[in-house]
Amino acid sequence: MIGIVVVSHSLALAEAAVDLASQMAPPERRPVIRVAAGLDGGGFGTDATAVAAAIRGADSPDGILILADLGSAVLSSELALELVEPDIAQRAQVCPAPLVEGLVAAVATASAGGDRAAAAAEANAGLAAKVEHLGPGDLPAGVLIPGAAVAGPAPDAAALVWQGAIENEHGLHVRPAAALVANLGPFDAQIQLSNQTLGKGPVLASSLAGMTTLGLRRGDVLAARITGPEAAAALAALRELAANRFGEGKKGAAASKTADADDAAAPEAADSAQTGRQIVVGPAQHLAAVIDVSGYLPGDAAAERTRLDEAVAAVLARLQAKAREQTRHFGIFAAQGALLEDPELAQTLHAGIAEGRTAVAIVEHDFAALAHELDALDDPYLRERAQDIRSLARQLTAELTGAEIDVSEAEGILIVSELDPFVASSLNPSRCLGVVTCSGGATGHGVIVAAARGIPVVTGQKEAADIPNRTIVGLDPVHQRLWVNPTMAELAEIDRLAVERRNEATLAAELCQEPAVTQAGRRILVEANIGCLDDALTALGNGADGAGLVRTEVLFADWDHAPTAAEQADSFQRLGQALGGRMLTIRTWDPGGDKPLAFLPQAPEANPMLGERGLRAMRRAPELFHTQLEAVALASRRTPVRVLFPMVCEPAELRWAADKLTQVLGRTGGHVAVGMMVETPAAALRAADFGPLVDFISIGTNDLTQYAMAADRGNSAVAHLAQGEHPAVWDLIRLAAKAFAGRPIAVCGDYASQPELVPRLVAAGATELSVRPPLVGLVKLAVRTRA
């Protein structure tokens, strides 16, 4: 007799379904039924490891039938089949039948002696009784039963066709799918939709239930075939929906075309010469640091509280919209939103109202006080939040007073006290040539957003505050140089340098898909540092040879719960697909310091950058670490991956991590290359000690510089020490490379993203350079022409 496995997000649901189905057969003739449902602790979800255990428990020579409730349960079932022994997997089948009806039919068939194929057929026909009673006309349009098909037009009927890639961060989930159904439903047309990527469909666009069966994820290609009297109008509406990401936010102007798949799925892209490194000259324009509140007319306490609450809600809505529109920086805007939603902050603001203060005064005083406290902290992550607090105060004040913070029309060189993410994300790169900040360093969130959009930034220029508007200024973001009222000779030199750098960027873009080979004939892999799907798409477009660093703590930064192995493996697989099947170097969780994880709380530390980071944190959370290693092993079956362990100082730490990986691979099979980050002086000085334990190394120059120079990279007072190049750091790089000569030696810090440093890195022994995605072409060019 066959065995049956029930996979459900809910343990209670699964047990109830089994209890119901068991009534269909006497106890002595019931098949073995095993349940894999829910998560540890009683939460909803599925886990591939638990499903694998259930499959083994239900194993029978006659076969195993697996029934699942929702989409991710199917994914967990598929992954589980890769975890069990091959002979067991061959006997198992995942059945697409509805859970309750299918389970009842399968149990009844199995108890009567039916084989796996018969049980699966009966389960798949589980809706037949309802269809017989209600008639197929009462089924929601687009929902298919076994043997049924969507009625299509006559073969010779004229049809309009369209296809485009899904750009929504979480795919076409319920809300955008509902928007599609609602907007296309009124047209007198038959609209058939398919998932071209997965080969699913067609279903009718009038059915939300049918839409969910397509499984449209980000990057999948949606195809439409439209016939009927209003086909043209329906096609126009579909194009408009796609351009607006099906109600989830307008795409950037650089990616507004949706007519066909080749035009879609591209992240916001700057001109080929706009890499954020270009030298620019233009008139200065100051962004007012303070909003005039003199015209604000206060109301009574109730009115002020209402105004304040409405202002908070409006700013929060804008931040959430920014997070949806600029998915590469989702975590940055989500973090600002989280600050605004802090219950303690709301309590403080409301207490101010009760004290008789105005909403404007509360925002000005309380936010300034909080920012001042954060500025004084040792933790660089929290110090960086001070800038976010000042940004929120500015946005709230503007909302309360009706002032405009519209920088989309800002032209020339924008001078700001500090650059916050909201302003940086709102600049128009075709108008704003560059930005000069009067304070702050190069690691602020606003600077990161601007650089990713191809806008050059020079930071920490105190004297810029006194530059009059319309004064001609020039800036060089590479060497952080600022020219004020340049002379004719200086303008000529600036123009020469600008043309040289622009031509270099253009040539790099033209040759980016070619291999990077030194003048001596040595191939250097130029890879990308990846934190999201957009990064992977940008990297592929710029010719990346793979992902030299997948920052998993950034990839899952917006998750409020620890992702399961199946969820992580799915994300890794999609990154691999976006990179065209090239190698992914997956760095395991590296929390701590300036990279917190919501699902891994950490106690406050006096100096977090010298505290519980990387593998040190994983020793405290072995289950979290084990789950990620399992995800790496599962992903390795579908896309090329290798694993990278961060923050290693002693061989014992590495042995612990490698042993955990060996245990996982012992169950899943396969092989995954093991690497370690060299980002501490201890690891660089004693690199030879790690030689027998790893296959490759990746030198993280950011932390290596920070620790070698005793300079906190988040502290603007010592930024010149933490961001420059120093002989001591070069000595450490050479020591590590020498110890690993003959094996892959990667560099993944900022040094690798500076074309002028490429010759020295190659000479030191680097075989791989992992850089910011927009700079892949430039670094490749530097390998060819300078190394």
PDB file of N, CA and C in Angstrom, residues 64-111:
ATOM      1  N   ILE A  64       4.970   6.847  -2.709  1.00  0.00           N
ATOM      2  CA  ILE A  64       4.564   7.870  -1.728  1.00  0.00           C
ATOM      3  C   ILE A  64       3.865   8.989  -2.487  1.00  0.00           C
ATOM      4  N   LEU A  65       2.719   9.404  -2.010  1.00  0.00           N
ATOM      5  CA  LEU A  65       1.979  10.518  -2.602  1.00  0.00           C
ATOM      6  C   LEU A  65       2.026  11.695  -1.631  1.00  0.00           C
ATOM      7  N   ILE A  66       2.437  12.864  -2.125  1.00  0.00           N
ATOM      8  CA  ILE A  66       2.581  14.056  -1.282  1.00  0.00           C
ATOM      9  C   ILE A  66       1.531  15.079  -1.690  1.00  0.00           C
ATOM     10  N   LEU A  67       0.724  15.526  -0.730  1.00  0.00           N
ATOM     11  CA  LEU A  67      -0.274  16.563  -0.980  1.00  0.00           C
ATOM     12  C   LEU A  67       0.065  17.797  -0.150  1.00  0.00           C
ATOM     13  N   ALA A  68      -0.047  18.970  -0.750  1.00  0.00           N
ATOM     14  CA  ALA A  68       0.356  20.219  -0.095  1.00  0.00           C
ATOM     15  C   ALA A  68      -0.759  21.252  -0.215  1.00  0.00           C
ATOM     16  N   ASP A  69      -0.752  22.216   0.727  1.00  0.00           N
ATOM     17  CA  ASP A  69      -1.855  23.171   0.709  1.00  0.00           C
ATOM     18  C   ASP A  69      -1.594  24.396  -0.177  1.00  0.00           C
ATOM     19  N   LEU A  70      -0.480  25.100   0.021  1.00  0.00           N
ATOM     20  CA  LEU A  70      -0.238  26.342  -0.706  1.00  0.00           C
ATOM     21  C   LEU A  70       1.111  26.303  -1.398  1.00  0.00           C
ATOM     22  N   GLY A  71       1.396  27.359  -2.190  1.00  0.00           N
ATOM     23  CA  GLY A  71       2.574  27.383  -3.051  1.00  0.00           C
ATOM     24  C   GLY A  71       3.887  27.048  -2.386  1.00  0.00           C
ATOM     25  N   SER A  72       4.214  27.699  -1.254  1.00  0.00           N
ATOM     26  CA  SER A  72       5.515  27.449  -0.639  1.00  0.00           C
ATOM     27  C   SER A  72       5.581  26.055  -0.029  1.00  0.00           C
ATOM     28  N   ALA A  73       4.423  25.439   0.266  1.00  0.00           N
ATOM     29  CA  ALA A  73       4.421  24.057   0.727  1.00  0.00           C
ATOM     30  C   ALA A  73       4.863  23.128  -0.405  1.00  0.00           C
ATOM     31  N   VAL A  74       4.474  23.471  -1.621  1.00  0.00           N
ATOM     32  CA  VAL A  74       4.926  22.695  -2.781  1.00  0.00           C
ATOM     33  C   VAL A  74       6.438  22.834  -2.934  1.00  0.00           C
ATOM     34  N   LEU A  75       6.944  24.084  -2.787  1.00  0.00           N
ATOM     35  CA  LEU A  75       8.386  24.307  -2.889  1.00  0.00           C
ATOM     36  C   LEU A  75       9.136  23.522  -1.826  1.00  0.00           C
ATOM     37  N   SER A  76       8.633  23.539  -0.587  1.00  0.00           N
ATOM     38  CA  SER A  76       9.280  22.773   0.486  1.00  0.00           C
ATOM     39  C   SER A  76       9.270  21.277   0.166  1.00  0.00           C
ATOM     40  N   SER A  77       8.183  20.798  -0.452  1.00  0.00           N
ATOM     41  CA  SER A  77       8.099  19.384  -0.810  1.00  0.00           C
ATOM     42  C   SER A  77       9.137  19.030  -1.867  1.00  0.00           C
ATOM     43  N   GLU A  78       9.296  19.914  -2.851  1.00  0.00           N
ATOM     44  CA  GLU A  78      10.280  19.669  -3.907  1.00  0.00           C
ATOM     45  C   GLU A  78      11.700  19.668  -3.340  1.00  0.00           C
ATOM     46  N   LEU A  79      11.961  20.613  -2.441  1.00  0.00           N
ATOM     47  CA  LEU A  79      13.287  20.654  -1.836  1.00  0.00           C
ATOM     48  C   LEU A  79      13.534  19.429  -0.959  1.00  0.00           C
ATOM     49  N   ALA A  80      12.472  18.968  -0.291  1.00  0.00           N
ATOM     50  CA  ALA A  80      12.608  17.789   0.567  1.00  0.00           C
ATOM     51  C   ALA A  80      13.002  16.561  -0.246  1.00  0.00           C
ATOM     52  N   LEU A  81      12.491  16.451  -1.473  1.00  0.00           N
ATOM     53  CA  LEU A  81      12.835  15.316  -2.322  1.00  0.00           C
ATOM     54  C   LEU A  81      14.315  15.318  -2.687  1.00  0.00           C
ATOM     55  N   GLU A  82      14.940  16.493  -2.607  1.00  0.00           N
ATOM     56  CA  GLU A  82      16.375  16.551  -2.847  1.00  0.00           C
ATOM     57  C   GLU A  82      17.173  16.179  -1.595  1.00  0.00           C
ATOM     58  N   LEU A  83      16.509  16.208  -0.440  1.00  0.00           N
ATOM     59  CA  LEU A  83      17.186  15.872   0.813  1.00  0.00           C
ATOM     60  C   LEU A  83      17.160  14.369   1.107  1.00  0.00           C
ATOM     61  N   VAL A  84      16.110  13.678   0.639  1.00  0.00           N
ATOM     62  CA  VAL A  84      15.992  12.254   0.957  1.00  0.00           C
ATOM     63  C   VAL A  84      16.863  11.422   0.018  1.00  0.00           C
ATOM     64  N   GLU A  85      16.994  10.141   0.332  1.00  0.00           N
ATOM     65  CA  GLU A  85      17.790   9.242  -0.479  1.00  0.00           C
ATOM     66  C   GLU A  85      17.201   9.138  -1.883  1.00  0.00           C
ATOM     67  N   PRO A  86      18.044   9.012  -2.905  1.00  0.00           N
ATOM     68  CA  PRO A  86      17.550   8.998  -4.295  1.00  0.00           C
ATOM     69  C   PRO A  86      16.488   7.936  -4.567  1.00  0.00           C
ATOM     70  N   ASP A  87      16.629   6.739  -3.976  1.00  0.00           N
ATOM     71  CA  ASP A  87      15.638   5.696  -4.252  1.00  0.00           C
ATOM     72  C   ASP A  87      14.277   6.053  -3.661  1.00  0.00           C
ATOM     73  N   ILE A  88      14.284   6.726  -2.501  1.00  0.00           N
ATOM     74  CA  ILE A  88      13.015   7.179  -1.920  1.00  0.00           C
ATOM     75  C   ILE A  88      12.405   8.268  -2.784  1.00  0.00           C
ATOM     76  N   ALA A  89      13.233   9.205  -3.243  1.00  0.00           N
ATOM     77  CA  ALA A  89      12.733  10.294  -4.081  1.00  0.00           C
ATOM     78  C   ALA A  89      12.087   9.771  -5.352  1.00  0.00           C
ATOM     79  N   GLN A  90      12.633   8.704  -5.920  1.00  0.00           N
ATOM     80  CA  GLN A  90      12.069   8.144  -7.152  1.00  0.00           C
ATOM     81  C   GLN A  90      10.679   7.556  -6.920  1.00  0.00           C
ATOM     82  N   ARG A  91      10.411   7.112  -5.696  1.00  0.00           N
ATOM     83  CA  ARG A  91       9.106   6.514  -5.402  1.00  0.00           C
ATOM     84  C   ARG A  91       8.060   7.551  -5.025  1.00  0.00           C
ATOM     85  N   ALA A  92       8.481   8.823  -4.870  1.00  0.00           N
ATOM     86  CA  ALA A  92       7.568   9.859  -4.368  1.00  0.00           C
ATOM     87  C   ALA A  92       7.050  10.741  -5.494  1.00  0.00           C
ATOM     88  N   GLN A  93       5.869  11.277  -5.285  1.00  0.00           N
ATOM     89  CA  GLN A  93       5.243  12.170  -6.266  1.00  0.00           C
ATOM     90  C   GLN A  93       4.531  13.292  -5.529  1.00  0.00           C
ATOM     91  N   VAL A  94       4.803  14.556  -5.928  1.00  0.00           N
ATOM     92  CA  VAL A  94       4.063  15.700  -5.387  1.00  0.00           C
ATOM     93  C   VAL A  94       2.826  15.891  -6.239  1.00  0.00           C
ATOM     94  N   CYS A  95       1.662  15.849  -5.613  1.00  0.00           N
ATOM     95  CA  CYS A  95       0.384  15.881  -6.325  1.00  0.00           C
ATOM     96  C   CYS A  95      -0.219  17.286  -6.244  1.00  0.00           C
ATOM     97  N   PRO A  96      -0.688  17.867  -7.367  1.00  0.00           N
ATOM     98  CA  PRO A  96      -1.247  19.227  -7.353  1.00  0.00           C
ATOM     99  C   PRO A  96      -2.698  19.309  -6.907  1.00  0.00           C
ATOM    100  N   ALA A  97      -3.252  18.215  -6.421  1.00  0.00           N
ATOM    101  CA  ALA A  97      -4.673  18.192  -6.061  1.00  0.00           C
ATOM    102  C   ALA A  97      -4.978  19.121  -4.889  1.00  0.00           C
ATOM    103  N   PRO A  98      -6.244  19.574  -4.766  1.00  0.00           N
ATOM    104  CA  PRO A  98      -6.653  20.335  -3.577  1.00  0.00           C
ATOM    105  C   PRO A  98      -6.485  19.457  -2.344  1.00  0.00           C
ATOM    106  N   LEU A  99      -6.031  20.071  -1.249  1.00  0.00           N
ATOM    107  CA  LEU A  99      -5.589  19.282  -0.100  1.00  0.00           C
ATOM    108  C   LEU A  99      -6.693  18.399   0.479  1.00  0.00           C
ATOM    109  N   VAL A 100      -7.833  18.980   0.861  1.00  0.00           N
ATOM    110  CA  VAL A 100      -8.857  18.206   1.565  1.00  0.00           C
ATOM    111  C   VAL A 100      -9.498  17.177   0.646  1.00  0.00           C
ATOM    112  N   GLU A 101     -10.025  17.640  -0.516  1.00  0.00           N
ATOM    113  CA  GLU A 101     -10.675  16.710  -1.442  1.00  0.00           C
ATOM    114  C   GLU A 101      -9.693  15.672  -1.961  1.00  0.00           C
ATOM    115  N   GLY A 102      -8.463  16.126  -2.256  1.00  0.00           N
ATOM    116  CA  GLY A 102      -7.468  15.201  -2.778  1.00  0.00           C
ATOM    117  C   GLY A 102      -7.069  14.145  -1.767  1.00  0.00           C
ATOM    118  N   LEU A 103      -6.912  14.546  -0.506  1.00  0.00           N
ATOM    119  CA  LEU A 103      -6.529  13.599   0.538  1.00  0.00           C
ATOM    120  C   LEU A 103      -7.628  12.560   0.758  1.00  0.00           C
ATOM    121  N   VAL A 104      -8.870  13.007   0.789  1.00  0.00           N
ATOM    122  CA  VAL A 104      -9.991  12.076   0.963  1.00  0.00           C
ATOM    123  C   VAL A 104     -10.004  11.047  -0.167  1.00  0.00           C
ATOM    124  N   ALA A 105      -9.845  11.514  -1.415  1.00  0.00           N
ATOM    125  CA  ALA A 105      -9.872  10.608  -2.562  1.00  0.00           C
ATOM    126  C   ALA A 105      -8.675   9.667  -2.553  1.00  0.00           C
ATOM    127  N   ALA A 106      -7.491  10.192  -2.184  1.00  0.00           N
ATOM    128  CA  ALA A 106      -6.289   9.360  -2.184  1.00  0.00           C
ATOM    129  C   ALA A 106      -6.371   8.266  -1.132  1.00  0.00           C
ATOM    130  N   VAL A 107      -6.857   8.584   0.064  1.00  0.00           N
ATOM    131  CA  VAL A 107      -6.983   7.583   1.126  1.00  0.00           C
ATOM    132  C   VAL A 107      -7.982   6.498   0.711  1.00  0.00           C
ATOM    133  N   ALA A 108      -9.078   6.915   0.141  1.00  0.00           N
ATOM    134  CA  ALA A 108     -10.091   5.941  -0.278  1.00  0.00           C
ATOM    135  C   ALA A 108      -9.533   5.010  -1.351  1.00  0.00           C
ATOM    136  N   THR A 109      -8.817   5.563  -2.320  1.00  0.00           N
ATOM    137  CA  THR A 109      -8.258   4.755  -3.412  1.00  0.00           C
ATOM    138  C   THR A 109      -7.173   3.817  -2.894  1.00  0.00           C
ATOM    139  N   ALA A 110      -6.291   4.328  -2.023  1.00  0.00           N
ATOM    140  CA  ALA A 110      -5.221   3.501  -1.488  1.00  0.00           C
ATOM    141  C   ALA A 110      -5.778   2.357  -0.655  1.00  0.00           C
ATOM    142  N   SER A 111      -6.817   2.633   0.122  1.00  0.00           N
ATOM    143  CA  SER A 111      -7.384   1.581   0.973  1.00  0.00           C
ATOM    144  C   SER A 111      -8.041   0.485   0.147  1.00  0.00           C
TER     145      SER A 111
END
